[in-house]
CSV table of C-alpha atoms in Angstrom, one decimal:
chain,number,residue,atom,x,y,z
J,1,MET,CA,-76.9,-13.3,-31.1
J,2,ASP,CA,-80.4,-14.7,-30.5
J,3,ASP,CA,-83.8,-13.1,-31.1
J,4,GLN,CA,-82.5,-11.5,-34.3
J,5,GLU,CA,-84.9,-10.8,-37.1
J,6,VAL,CA,-83.2,-11.4,-40.5
J,7,LYS,CA,-85.3,-11.0,-43.6
J,8,LEU,CA,-84.1,-11.1,-47.2
J,9,LEU,CA,-86.1,-9.3,-49.9
J,10,GLY,CA,-85.1,-11.3,-53.0
J,11,VAL,CA,-86.0,-12.9,-56.2
J,12,TRP,CA,-85.6,-16.7,-56.9
J,13,GLY,CA,-83.7,-16.4,-60.1
J,14,SER,CA,-81.5,-13.4,-59.2
J,15,CYS,CA,-77.8,-13.9,-58.9
J,16,PRO,CA,-77.2,-11.1,-56.4
J,17,SER,CA,-80.1,-12.4,-54.2
J,18,LYS,CA,-78.5,-15.9,-54.2
J,19,ARG,CA,-75.1,-14.4,-53.1
J,20,VAL,CA,-76.7,-13.2,-50.0
J,21,GLU,CA,-78.5,-16.5,-49.3
J,22,ILE,CA,-75.2,-18.3,-49.6
J,23,ALA,CA,-73.5,-16.0,-47.2
J,24,LEU,CA,-76.3,-16.3,-44.6
J,25,LYS,CA,-76.2,-20.1,-44.9
J,26,LEU,CA,-72.4,-20.2,-44.6
J,27,LYS,CA,-72.7,-18.3,-41.4
J,28,GLY,CA,-75.6,-20.5,-40.2
J,29,ILE,CA,-78.0,-17.6,-39.9
J,30,SER,CA,-81.7,-18.3,-40.0
J,31,TYR,CA,-83.6,-15.9,-42.2
J,32,GLU,CA,-87.0,-15.3,-43.8
J,33,PHE,CA,-87.0,-15.1,-47.6
J,34,VAL,CA,-89.5,-12.6,-48.8
J,35,ALA,CA,-90.0,-13.1,-52.5
J,36,GLN,CA,-90.3,-9.9,-54.6
J,37,ASP,CA,-92.1,-9.3,-57.9
J,38,LEU,CA,-89.9,-6.9,-59.8
J,39,SER,CA,-92.7,-6.1,-62.3
J,40,ASN,CA,-94.9,-4.9,-59.5
J,41,LYS,CA,-92.5,-3.6,-56.8
J,42,SER,CA,-93.7,-4.0,-53.2
J,43,PRO,CA,-94.1,-1.1,-50.8
J,44,GLU,CA,-91.5,-2.8,-48.6
J,45,LEU,CA,-88.9,-2.9,-51.4
J,46,LEU,CA,-89.6,0.7,-52.3
J,47,GLU,CA,-89.3,1.7,-48.6
J,48,TYR,CA,-86.1,-0.1,-47.9
J,49,ASN,CA,-84.2,0.5,-51.2
J,50,PRO,CA,-85.6,3.8,-52.4
J,51,VAL,CA,-82.5,4.6,-54.3
J,52,HIS,CA,-82.1,1.6,-56.6
J,53,LYS,CA,-85.5,-0.2,-56.0
J,54,GLN,CA,-83.7,-3.5,-56.5
J,55,VAL,CA,-83.1,-6.8,-54.8
J,56,PRO,CA,-81.4,-8.0,-52.7
J,57,VAL,CA,-82.2,-6.0,-49.5
J,58,LEU,CA,-81.2,-7.5,-46.2
J,59,LEU,CA,-83.3,-6.4,-43.2
J,60,HIS,CA,-81.5,-7.0,-39.9
J,61,ASN,CA,-83.7,-6.1,-37.0
J,62,GLY,CA,-85.6,-3.7,-39.3
J,63,LYS,CA,-82.4,-2.0,-40.6
J,64,PRO,CA,-82.0,-2.3,-44.4
J,65,ILE,CA,-78.7,-3.0,-46.2
J,66,CYS,CA,-78.6,-2.9,-50.0
J,67,GLU,CA,-76.3,-4.1,-52.8
J,68,SER,CA,-75.1,-7.6,-52.7
J,69,LEU,CA,-71.4,-7.0,-52.3
J,70,VAL,CA,-72.1,-4.5,-49.5
J,71,ILE,CA,-74.4,-7.0,-47.8
J,72,LEU,CA,-71.8,-9.8,-48.0
J,73,GLU,CA,-69.3,-7.6,-46.1
J,74,TYR,CA,-72.0,-6.6,-43.6
J,75,ILE,CA,-72.8,-10.3,-42.9
J,76,ASP,CA,-69.1,-11.1,-42.5
J,77,GLU,CA,-68.6,-8.2,-40.0
J,78,THR,CA,-71.8,-8.8,-38.1
J,79,TRP,CA,-71.7,-12.6,-37.6
J,80,LYS,CA,-68.2,-13.6,-36.6
J,81,SER,CA,-69.3,-17.2,-36.1
J,82,GLY,CA,-68.9,-19.6,-39.0
J,83,PRO,CA,-66.3,-19.4,-41.8
J,84,SER,CA,-65.0,-16.0,-42.8
J,85,ILE,CA,-66.2,-14.6,-46.2
J,86,LEU,CA,-63.2,-12.2,-46.4
J,87,PRO,CA,-59.7,-13.1,-45.4
J,88,GLU,CA,-58.1,-11.5,-42.3
J,89,ASP,CA,-55.0,-9.9,-43.9
J,90,PRO,CA,-55.7,-6.4,-45.3
J,91,HIS,CA,-53.9,-7.1,-48.6
J,92,ALA,CA,-55.7,-10.3,-49.2
J,93,ARG,CA,-59.0,-8.5,-48.4
J,94,ALA,CA,-58.1,-5.8,-51.0
J,95,VAL,CA,-57.4,-8.5,-53.6
J,96,ALA,CA,-60.8,-10.2,-52.9
J,97,ARG,CA,-62.6,-6.9,-53.2
J,98,PHE,CA,-60.8,-6.1,-56.4
J,99,TRP,CA,-61.9,-9.4,-58.1
J,100,ALA,CA,-65.4,-9.2,-56.8
J,101,ARG,CA,-65.7,-5.8,-58.4
J,102,PHE,CA,-64.1,-7.1,-61.5
J,103,ILE,CA,-66.9,-9.7,-61.9
J,104,ASP,CA,-69.6,-7.1,-61.4
J,105,GLU,CA,-68.1,-4.2,-63.3
J,106,LYS,CA,-66.4,-6.0,-66.2
J,107,CYS,CA,-67.6,-9.6,-66.7
J,108,PHE,CA,-71.3,-9.0,-66.2
J,109,PRO,CA,-71.6,-6.0,-68.6
J,110,ALA,CA,-69.5,-8.0,-71.1
J,111,ILE,CA,-71.9,-10.9,-71.1
J,112,LEU,CA,-74.8,-8.6,-71.4
J,113,ARG,CA,-73.2,-7.0,-74.5
J,114,ILE,CA,-73.0,-10.4,-76.1
J,115,LYS,CA,-76.6,-11.1,-75.4
J,116,ARG,CA,-77.7,-7.7,-76.7
J,117,SER,CA,-75.4,-7.5,-79.7
J,118,GLN,CA,-76.9,-6.8,-83.1
J,119,GLY,CA,-75.4,-8.5,-86.0
J,120,GLU,CA,-72.4,-10.9,-86.4
J,121,GLU,CA,-69.6,-8.3,-86.3
J,122,GLU,CA,-70.9,-6.8,-83.0
J,123,MET,CA,-71.3,-10.2,-81.4
J,124,GLU,CA,-67.9,-11.3,-82.4
J,125,LYS,CA,-66.3,-8.2,-80.9
J,126,ALA,CA,-68.3,-8.7,-77.7
J,127,ILE,CA,-67.3,-12.4,-77.5
J,128,GLU,CA,-63.7,-11.4,-77.9
J,129,GLU,CA,-63.9,-8.9,-75.1
J,130,ALA,CA,-65.6,-11.3,-72.8
J,131,THR,CA,-63.1,-14.0,-73.6
J,132,GLU,CA,-60.2,-11.7,-72.6
J,133,LEU,CA,-61.9,-10.9,-69.3
J,134,LEU,CA,-62.5,-14.6,-68.5
J,135,LYS,CA,-58.9,-15.4,-69.3
J,136,THR,CA,-57.9,-12.8,-66.7
J,137,LEU,CA,-60.1,-14.6,-64.2
J,138,GLU,CA,-58.7,-18.0,-65.3
J,139,SER,CA,-55.1,-16.7,-64.4
J,140,GLU,CA,-56.3,-15.7,-61.0
J,141,LEU,CA,-57.2,-19.3,-60.2
J,142,GLU,CA,-53.6,-20.6,-60.9
J,143,GLY,CA,-52.6,-23.0,-58.1
J,144,LYS,CA,-55.9,-22.5,-56.2
J,145,LYS,CA,-59.0,-24.6,-55.8
J,146,PHE,CA,-61.3,-21.6,-55.1
J,147,PHE,CA,-60.7,-17.9,-55.6
J,148,GLY,CA,-60.6,-17.8,-51.8
J,149,GLY,CA,-58.0,-20.5,-51.6
J,150,ASP,CA,-59.0,-23.9,-50.1
J,151,GLU,CA,-62.4,-22.6,-49.0
J,152,ILE,CA,-65.0,-20.4,-50.8
J,153,GLY,CA,-64.9,-16.7,-50.0
J,154,LEU,CA,-66.1,-13.3,-51.3
J,155,VAL,CA,-64.9,-13.8,-55.0
J,156,ASP,CA,-66.4,-17.3,-55.2
J,157,ILE,CA,-69.7,-16.1,-53.9
J,158,ALA,CA,-69.7,-13.1,-56.3
J,159,GLY,CA,-68.6,-15.6,-59.0
J,160,ASN,CA,-72.0,-17.2,-58.8
J,161,PHE,CA,-72.6,-15.2,-61.9
J,162,VAL,CA,-69.7,-17.0,-63.8
J,163,ALA,CA,-70.6,-20.4,-62.4
J,164,LEU,CA,-74.3,-20.5,-63.4
J,165,TRP,CA,-75.9,-17.3,-64.8
J,166,LEU,CA,-73.2,-16.7,-67.5
J,167,GLY,CA,-73.8,-20.0,-69.2
J,168,VAL,CA,-77.6,-19.7,-69.0
J,169,MET,CA,-77.7,-16.2,-70.4
J,170,LEU,CA,-75.4,-17.2,-73.3
J,171,GLU,CA,-77.4,-20.4,-74.0
J,172,LEU,CA,-80.3,-18.2,-74.9
J,173,VAL,CA,-78.3,-16.8,-77.8
J,174,GLY,CA,-76.8,-20.2,-78.7
J,175,ILE,CA,-73.3,-19.5,-77.4
J,176,THR,CA,-70.9,-21.5,-75.2
J,177,LEU,CA,-68.0,-19.5,-73.8
J,178,LEU,CA,-66.7,-21.6,-70.9
J,179,THR,CA,-65.1,-24.6,-72.5
J,180,GLU,CA,-62.7,-27.1,-70.9
J,181,GLU,CA,-60.3,-26.5,-73.7
J,182,LYS,CA,-60.1,-22.7,-73.3
J,183,PHE,CA,-60.7,-22.4,-69.6
J,184,PRO,CA,-59.7,-25.5,-67.8
J,185,ARG,CA,-59.2,-23.9,-64.4
J,186,LEU,CA,-62.5,-22.0,-64.5
J,187,CYS,CA,-64.4,-25.1,-65.6
J,188,GLN,CA,-62.8,-27.1,-62.7
J,189,TRP,CA,-63.8,-24.2,-60.3
J,190,VAL,CA,-67.4,-24.2,-61.6
J,191,ASP,CA,-67.5,-27.9,-60.9
J,192,ASP,CA,-66.0,-27.7,-57.5
J,193,TYR,CA,-68.1,-24.7,-56.5
J,194,LEU,CA,-71.4,-26.0,-57.7
J,195,ASN,CA,-70.7,-29.2,-55.8
J,196,CYS,CA,-70.3,-27.6,-52.4
J,197,SER,CA,-73.3,-28.6,-50.4
J,198,ILE,CA,-74.4,-25.1,-49.4
J,199,ILE,CA,-74.1,-23.9,-53.0
J,200,LYS,CA,-76.0,-27.0,-54.4
J,201,GLU,CA,-78.9,-26.5,-52.0
J,202,THR,CA,-79.1,-22.7,-52.6
J,203,LEU,CA,-78.7,-22.2,-56.4
J,204,PRO,CA,-81.5,-23.0,-58.8
J,205,ALA,CA,-81.1,-26.0,-61.0
J,206,ARG,CA,-79.7,-25.0,-64.4
J,207,GLU,CA,-82.7,-26.2,-66.4
J,208,ASP,CA,-85.1,-24.4,-64.1
J,209,LEU,CA,-83.2,-21.1,-64.4
J,210,LEU,CA,-83.0,-21.5,-68.2
J,211,ASP,CA,-86.8,-22.0,-68.4
J,212,ARG,CA,-87.3,-18.9,-66.3
J,213,PHE,CA,-84.9,-16.8,-68.5
J,214,ARG,CA,-86.6,-18.1,-71.7
J,215,ALA,CA,-90.0,-17.1,-70.3
J,216,ILE,CA,-88.7,-13.6,-69.4
J,217,SER,CA,-87.2,-13.3,-72.9
J,218,ARG,CA,-90.5,-14.2,-74.5
J,219,TRP,CA,-92.3,-11.7,-72.3
J,220,LEU,CA,-89.8,-8.9,-73.2
J,221,ALA,CA,-90.1,-9.7,-76.9
J,222,LYS,CA,-93.9,-9.7,-76.7
J,223,ASN,CA,-93.9,-6.4,-74.9
J,224,ASN,CA,-91.3,-4.8,-77.2
J,225,ARG,CA,-88.7,-4.2,-74.5
K,1,MET,CA,-44.9,0.7,-38.4
K,2,ASP,CA,-41.6,2.3,-39.4
K,3,ASP,CA,-39.4,1.4,-42.4
K,4,GLN,CA,-42.4,1.1,-44.6
K,5,GLU,CA,-42.2,1.8,-48.3
K,6,VAL,CA,-45.4,3.6,-49.5
K,7,LYS,CA,-45.6,4.7,-53.1
K,8,LEU,CA,-48.5,6.0,-55.0
K,9,LEU,CA,-48.7,5.8,-58.8
K,10,GLY,CA,-51.0,8.6,-59.6
K,11,VAL,CA,-51.9,11.6,-61.8
K,12,TRP,CA,-52.1,15.2,-60.6
K,13,GLY,CA,-55.6,16.0,-61.9
K,14,SER,CA,-57.1,12.6,-61.2
K,15,CYS,CA,-60.0,12.5,-58.7
K,16,PRO,CA,-59.4,8.8,-57.7
K,17,SER,CA,-55.6,9.5,-57.2
K,18,LYS,CA,-56.5,12.4,-54.9
K,19,ARG,CA,-58.8,10.2,-52.8
K,20,VAL,CA,-55.8,8.1,-52.0
K,21,GLU,CA,-53.6,11.0,-51.2
K,22,ILE,CA,-56.2,12.4,-48.8
K,23,ALA,CA,-56.5,9.1,-47.0
K,24,LEU,CA,-52.8,8.8,-46.6
K,25,LYS,CA,-52.5,12.3,-45.3
K,26,LEU,CA,-55.4,11.8,-42.9
K,27,LYS,CA,-53.6,8.8,-41.4
K,28,GLY,CA,-50.3,10.7,-41.3
K,29,ILE,CA,-48.5,8.2,-43.7
K,30,SER,CA,-45.4,9.4,-45.6
K,31,TYR,CA,-45.5,8.4,-49.2
K,32,GLU,CA,-43.7,8.9,-52.5
K,33,PHE,CA,-45.9,10.2,-55.3
K,34,VAL,CA,-44.9,8.7,-58.7
K,35,ALA,CA,-46.5,10.8,-61.4
K,36,GLN,CA,-47.8,8.8,-64.3
K,37,ASP,CA,-48.4,9.8,-68.0
K,38,LEU,CA,-51.5,8.0,-69.1
K,39,SER,CA,-50.8,8.7,-72.8
K,40,ASN,CA,-47.6,6.7,-72.4
K,41,LYS,CA,-48.1,4.2,-69.6
K,42,SER,CA,-45.0,3.3,-67.6
K,43,PRO,CA,-43.8,-0.3,-67.2
K,44,GLU,CA,-44.4,0.1,-63.5
K,45,LEU,CA,-48.1,0.9,-64.0
K,46,LEU,CA,-48.6,-2.0,-66.5
K,47,GLU,CA,-46.8,-4.4,-64.1
K,48,TYR,CA,-48.8,-3.4,-61.0
K,49,ASN,CA,-52.2,-2.9,-62.5
K,50,PRO,CA,-52.2,-5.2,-65.5
K,51,VAL,CA,-56.0,-5.6,-65.4
K,52,HIS,CA,-57.2,-2.0,-65.6
K,53,LYS,CA,-53.8,-0.2,-66.4
K,54,GLN,CA,-55.1,2.8,-64.5
K,55,VAL,CA,-54.2,5.0,-61.6
K,56,PRO,CA,-54.2,5.0,-58.7
K,57,VAL,CA,-52.0,2.1,-57.6
K,58,LEU,CA,-50.8,2.0,-54.0
K,59,LEU,CA,-47.6,0.1,-53.5
K,60,HIS,CA,-47.1,-0.9,-49.9
K,61,ASN,CA,-43.7,-2.6,-49.4
K,62,GLY,CA,-43.8,-3.6,-53.0
K,63,LYS,CA,-47.4,-5.1,-52.9
K,64,PRO,CA,-49.8,-3.3,-55.2
K,65,ILE,CA,-53.4,-2.4,-54.4
K,66,CYS,CA,-55.7,-1.0,-57.2
K,67,GLU,CA,-59.0,0.9,-57.4
K,68,SER,CA,-59.4,3.9,-55.2
K,69,LEU,CA,-62.3,2.7,-53.0
K,70,VAL,CA,-60.5,-0.6,-52.4
K,71,ILE,CA,-57.3,1.3,-51.6
K,72,LEU,CA,-59.2,3.5,-49.1
K,73,GLU,CA,-60.4,0.5,-47.2
K,74,TYR,CA,-56.9,-1.0,-47.3
K,75,ILE,CA,-55.4,2.1,-45.8
K,76,ASP,CA,-58.1,2.2,-43.1
K,77,GLU,CA,-57.5,-1.5,-42.2
K,78,THR,CA,-53.7,-1.3,-42.3
K,79,TRP,CA,-53.0,1.9,-40.4
K,80,LYS,CA,-55.1,2.0,-37.3
K,81,SER,CA,-53.5,5.3,-36.1
K,82,GLY,CA,-55.2,8.6,-37.1
K,83,PRO,CA,-58.8,9.1,-37.7
K,84,SER,CA,-60.9,6.3,-39.1
K,85,ILE,CA,-62.1,6.4,-42.7
K,86,LEU,CA,-64.9,4.0,-42.1
K,87,PRO,CA,-67.1,3.9,-39.0
K,88,GLU,CA,-66.9,1.1,-36.5
K,89,ASP,CA,-70.5,-0.1,-36.6
K,90,PRO,CA,-71.2,-2.7,-39.3
K,91,HIS,CA,-74.4,-1.0,-40.4
K,92,ALA,CA,-72.8,2.4,-40.6
K,93,ARG,CA,-70.0,0.9,-42.6
K,94,ALA,CA,-72.5,-0.7,-45.0
K,95,VAL,CA,-74.2,2.7,-45.4
K,96,ALA,CA,-70.9,4.4,-46.2
K,97,ARG,CA,-69.9,1.8,-48.8
K,98,PHE,CA,-73.4,2.1,-50.4
K,99,TRP,CA,-73.0,5.9,-50.9
K,100,ALA,CA,-69.4,5.7,-52.0
K,101,ARG,CA,-70.5,3.3,-54.7
K,102,PHE,CA,-73.5,5.5,-55.5
K,103,ILE,CA,-71.1,8.4,-56.4
K,104,ASP,CA,-68.9,6.2,-58.6
K,105,GLU,CA,-71.6,4.1,-60.3
K,106,LYS,CA,-74.4,6.6,-60.6
K,107,CYS,CA,-73.2,10.2,-60.2
K,108,PHE,CA,-70.0,10.0,-62.2
K,109,PRO,CA,-71.5,8.3,-65.3
K,110,ALA,CA,-74.5,10.8,-65.2
K,111,ILE,CA,-72.1,13.8,-65.3
K,112,LEU,CA,-70.2,12.2,-68.2
K,113,ARG,CA,-73.5,11.7,-70.1
K,114,ILE,CA,-74.1,15.5,-69.8
K,115,LYS,CA,-70.6,16.3,-71.0
K,116,ARG,CA,-70.9,13.9,-74.0
K,117,SER,CA,-74.5,14.5,-74.9
K,118,GLN,CA,-75.3,15.5,-78.5
K,119,GLY,CA,-78.0,18.0,-79.1
K,120,GLU,CA,-80.3,19.9,-76.7
K,121,GLU,CA,-82.8,17.2,-76.0
K,122,GLU,CA,-80.2,14.6,-75.1
K,123,MET,CA,-78.5,17.2,-72.8
K,124,GLU,CA,-81.7,18.1,-71.1
K,125,LYS,CA,-82.5,14.5,-70.3
K,126,ALA,CA,-79.0,14.0,-69.0
K,127,ILE,CA,-79.2,17.1,-66.8
K,128,GLU,CA,-82.5,15.9,-65.4
K,129,GLU,CA,-81.1,12.5,-64.5
K,130,ALA,CA,-78.0,14.0,-62.8
K,131,THR,CA,-80.2,16.4,-60.9
K,132,GLU,CA,-82.3,13.6,-59.5
K,133,LEU,CA,-79.1,11.7,-58.4
K,134,LEU,CA,-77.7,14.9,-56.7
K,135,LYS,CA,-81.1,15.4,-54.9
K,136,THR,CA,-80.7,11.9,-53.5
K,137,LEU,CA,-77.2,12.9,-52.2
K,138,GLU,CA,-78.6,16.2,-50.9
K,139,SER,CA,-81.1,14.2,-48.7
K,140,GLU,CA,-78.4,12.1,-47.3
K,141,LEU,CA,-76.8,15.2,-45.8
K,142,GLU,CA,-79.8,16.1,-43.8
K,143,GLY,CA,-78.8,17.0,-40.2
K,144,LYS,CA,-75.1,16.3,-40.9
K,145,LYS,CA,-72.0,18.5,-41.6
K,146,PHE,CA,-70.2,15.7,-43.5
K,147,PHE,CA,-71.5,12.5,-45.0
K,148,GLY,CA,-69.4,10.8,-42.3
K,149,GLY,CA,-71.0,12.9,-39.5
K,150,ASP,CA,-68.9,15.5,-37.7
K,151,GLU,CA,-65.7,14.4,-39.4
K,152,ILE,CA,-64.9,13.4,-43.0
K,153,GLY,CA,-65.0,9.8,-43.9
K,154,LEU,CA,-65.2,7.4,-46.9
K,155,VAL,CA,-68.2,9.1,-48.6
K,156,ASP,CA,-66.7,12.6,-48.3
K,157,ILE,CA,-63.4,11.4,-49.7
K,158,ALA,CA,-65.2,9.6,-52.6
K,159,GLY,CA,-67.3,12.8,-52.9
K,160,ASN,CA,-64.1,14.6,-54.1
K,161,PHE,CA,-65.8,14.1,-57.4
K,162,VAL,CA,-68.9,16.1,-56.5
K,163,ALA,CA,-66.9,18.8,-54.6
K,164,LEU,CA,-64.5,19.7,-57.4
K,165,TRP,CA,-64.4,17.6,-60.6
K,166,LEU,CA,-68.2,17.8,-61.3
K,167,GLY,CA,-68.2,21.6,-61.5
K,168,VAL,CA,-65.0,21.7,-63.6
K,169,MET,CA,-66.3,19.1,-66.1
K,170,LEU,CA,-69.6,20.9,-66.5
K,171,GLU,CA,-68.0,24.3,-66.8
K,172,LEU,CA,-66.4,23.0,-70.0
K,173,VAL,CA,-69.9,22.6,-71.5
K,174,GLY,CA,-71.2,25.9,-70.0
K,175,ILE,CA,-73.4,24.3,-67.3
K,176,THR,CA,-73.7,24.9,-63.6
K,177,LEU,CA,-75.6,22.2,-61.7
K,178,LEU,CA,-74.8,22.7,-58.0
K,179,THR,CA,-76.6,25.9,-57.1
K,180,GLU,CA,-77.3,27.2,-53.5
K,181,GLU,CA,-80.9,27.4,-54.4
K,182,LYS,CA,-81.4,23.8,-55.6
K,183,PHE,CA,-78.8,22.1,-53.4
K,184,PRO,CA,-78.2,24.1,-50.2
K,185,ARG,CA,-76.8,21.2,-48.2
K,186,LEU,CA,-74.5,20.0,-50.9
K,187,CYS,CA,-73.2,23.5,-51.5
K,188,GLN,CA,-72.5,23.9,-47.8
K,189,TRP,CA,-70.8,20.5,-47.7
K,190,VAL,CA,-68.6,21.5,-50.7
K,191,ASP,CA,-67.6,24.6,-48.8
K,192,ASP,CA,-66.9,22.8,-45.5
K,193,TYR,CA,-65.1,20.0,-47.2
K,194,LEU,CA,-62.8,22.1,-49.4
K,195,ASN,CA,-61.9,24.2,-46.4
K,196,CYS,CA,-60.6,21.3,-44.3
K,197,SER,CA,-56.8,21.8,-44.1
K,198,ILE,CA,-55.9,18.4,-45.5
K,199,ILE,CA,-58.3,18.7,-48.4
K,200,LYS,CA,-57.2,22.3,-49.2
K,201,GLU,CA,-53.5,21.2,-49.3
K,202,THR,CA,-54.2,18.1,-51.4
K,203,LEU,CA,-56.7,19.0,-54.1
K,204,PRO,CA,-55.7,21.1,-57.1
K,205,ALA,CA,-56.9,24.7,-57.3
K,206,ARG,CA,-60.1,24.9,-59.3
K,207,GLU,CA,-58.6,27.2,-62.0
K,208,ASP,CA,-55.6,25.0,-62.5
K,209,LEU,CA,-57.8,21.9,-62.9
K,210,LEU,CA,-60.0,23.7,-65.3
K,211,ASP,CA,-57.0,24.8,-67.4
K,212,ARG,CA,-55.8,21.2,-67.5
K,213,PHE,CA,-59.2,19.9,-68.5
K,214,ARG,CA,-59.5,22.5,-71.3
K,215,ALA,CA,-56.0,21.5,-72.6
K,216,ILE,CA,-57.1,17.8,-72.6
K,217,SER,CA,-60.4,18.7,-74.4
K,218,ARG,CA,-58.4,20.6,-77.1
K,219,TRP,CA,-56.0,17.7,-77.5
K,220,LEU,CA,-58.9,15.2,-77.8
K,221,ALA,CA,-60.7,17.4,-80.4
K,222,LYS,CA,-57.5,17.9,-82.4
K,223,ASN,CA,-56.9,14.1,-82.4
K,224,ASN,CA,-60.5,13.3,-83.3
K,225,ARG,CA,-61.1,11.3,-80.1
């Protein structure tokens, strides 16, 4: 598969963009990263993702693919070289899809609810809900190094959010949720995951991401959003 | 693939349950339907879907698979006989996954917002949003009989919701959204889809579903929910 044009419309600090970069690197695919400014969306982004107008968008020989989990499956089906992102067995594939969706549809909104909660009571309730969800993820790691088993796979890559963004988002409101005491397996997983060479070279440094999120928060507050 | 045990934990009037039944019938798989009472969840449902405690759950030789879109992919990957639910080409597969998610993540919540809106202004805004989303779906049908092309596929089966449940839910609040005038392609698609023999024999009759939804609404109102 030579002479392929692979472009990624993405944002440096975006968790879904980074999922796609990790998958491309795992497969050894060269790509051009085209940084997007979401406060002033490019004609390219609006053309290739007219429905959601969001990153990431993968352009493969000019054809767009949108939504990070959909893109991860596309990459796995298109480039058979390199490690598999999804397992072979249909049941194991279904289980991986289930947990990747769980992270996006349950864990992410729960963390947002903590960050946006008004008042102590609302925040406590939101923390309780998020804790329950993370306990469910914690159980899923029983007896495994990665969600994918011995090697990282779809759920680990989707789990970017838990490994890095979750902690950064909560630090902005002065909360730590993932402690060794409450979530020993998840904490070990974060450690193992962030130390994989491809992950380390792809994800932003925690402090840099925190600075960026603080700047965005200040901008949102100043502009009453 | 003989001697297989295929059970579906489902609910008669549930759109996601019906998606799975359609997929099984398309593939010619015999299955046992185990009706669930969601107001009094069975030990079987709680055992096999402990995370969401929802239908549908497919049990294949005792192994559970949850979430309707995940189950549809599992069925397509497990039983290669019969028509394909997803196309072969990776890009076409990504496009199908994109639109199936669009129906679940955008269209369904938009219709719920109309149903739950308080006051005229809120309802008008909700109707406007839902209309925009349906226009997007309408465009996707340009030049095609089904979302899947000449035959029904993943998006059509996910589109159950648009073909039947959407109209029933809105009739409860006295609204018609899908008119020939505004959505000629979607209306034609609804007609073609509901007239496919497998769909006709699987989906509930409109009036029966409406009666069931009216009974649920009365129960919810009586119990202040």
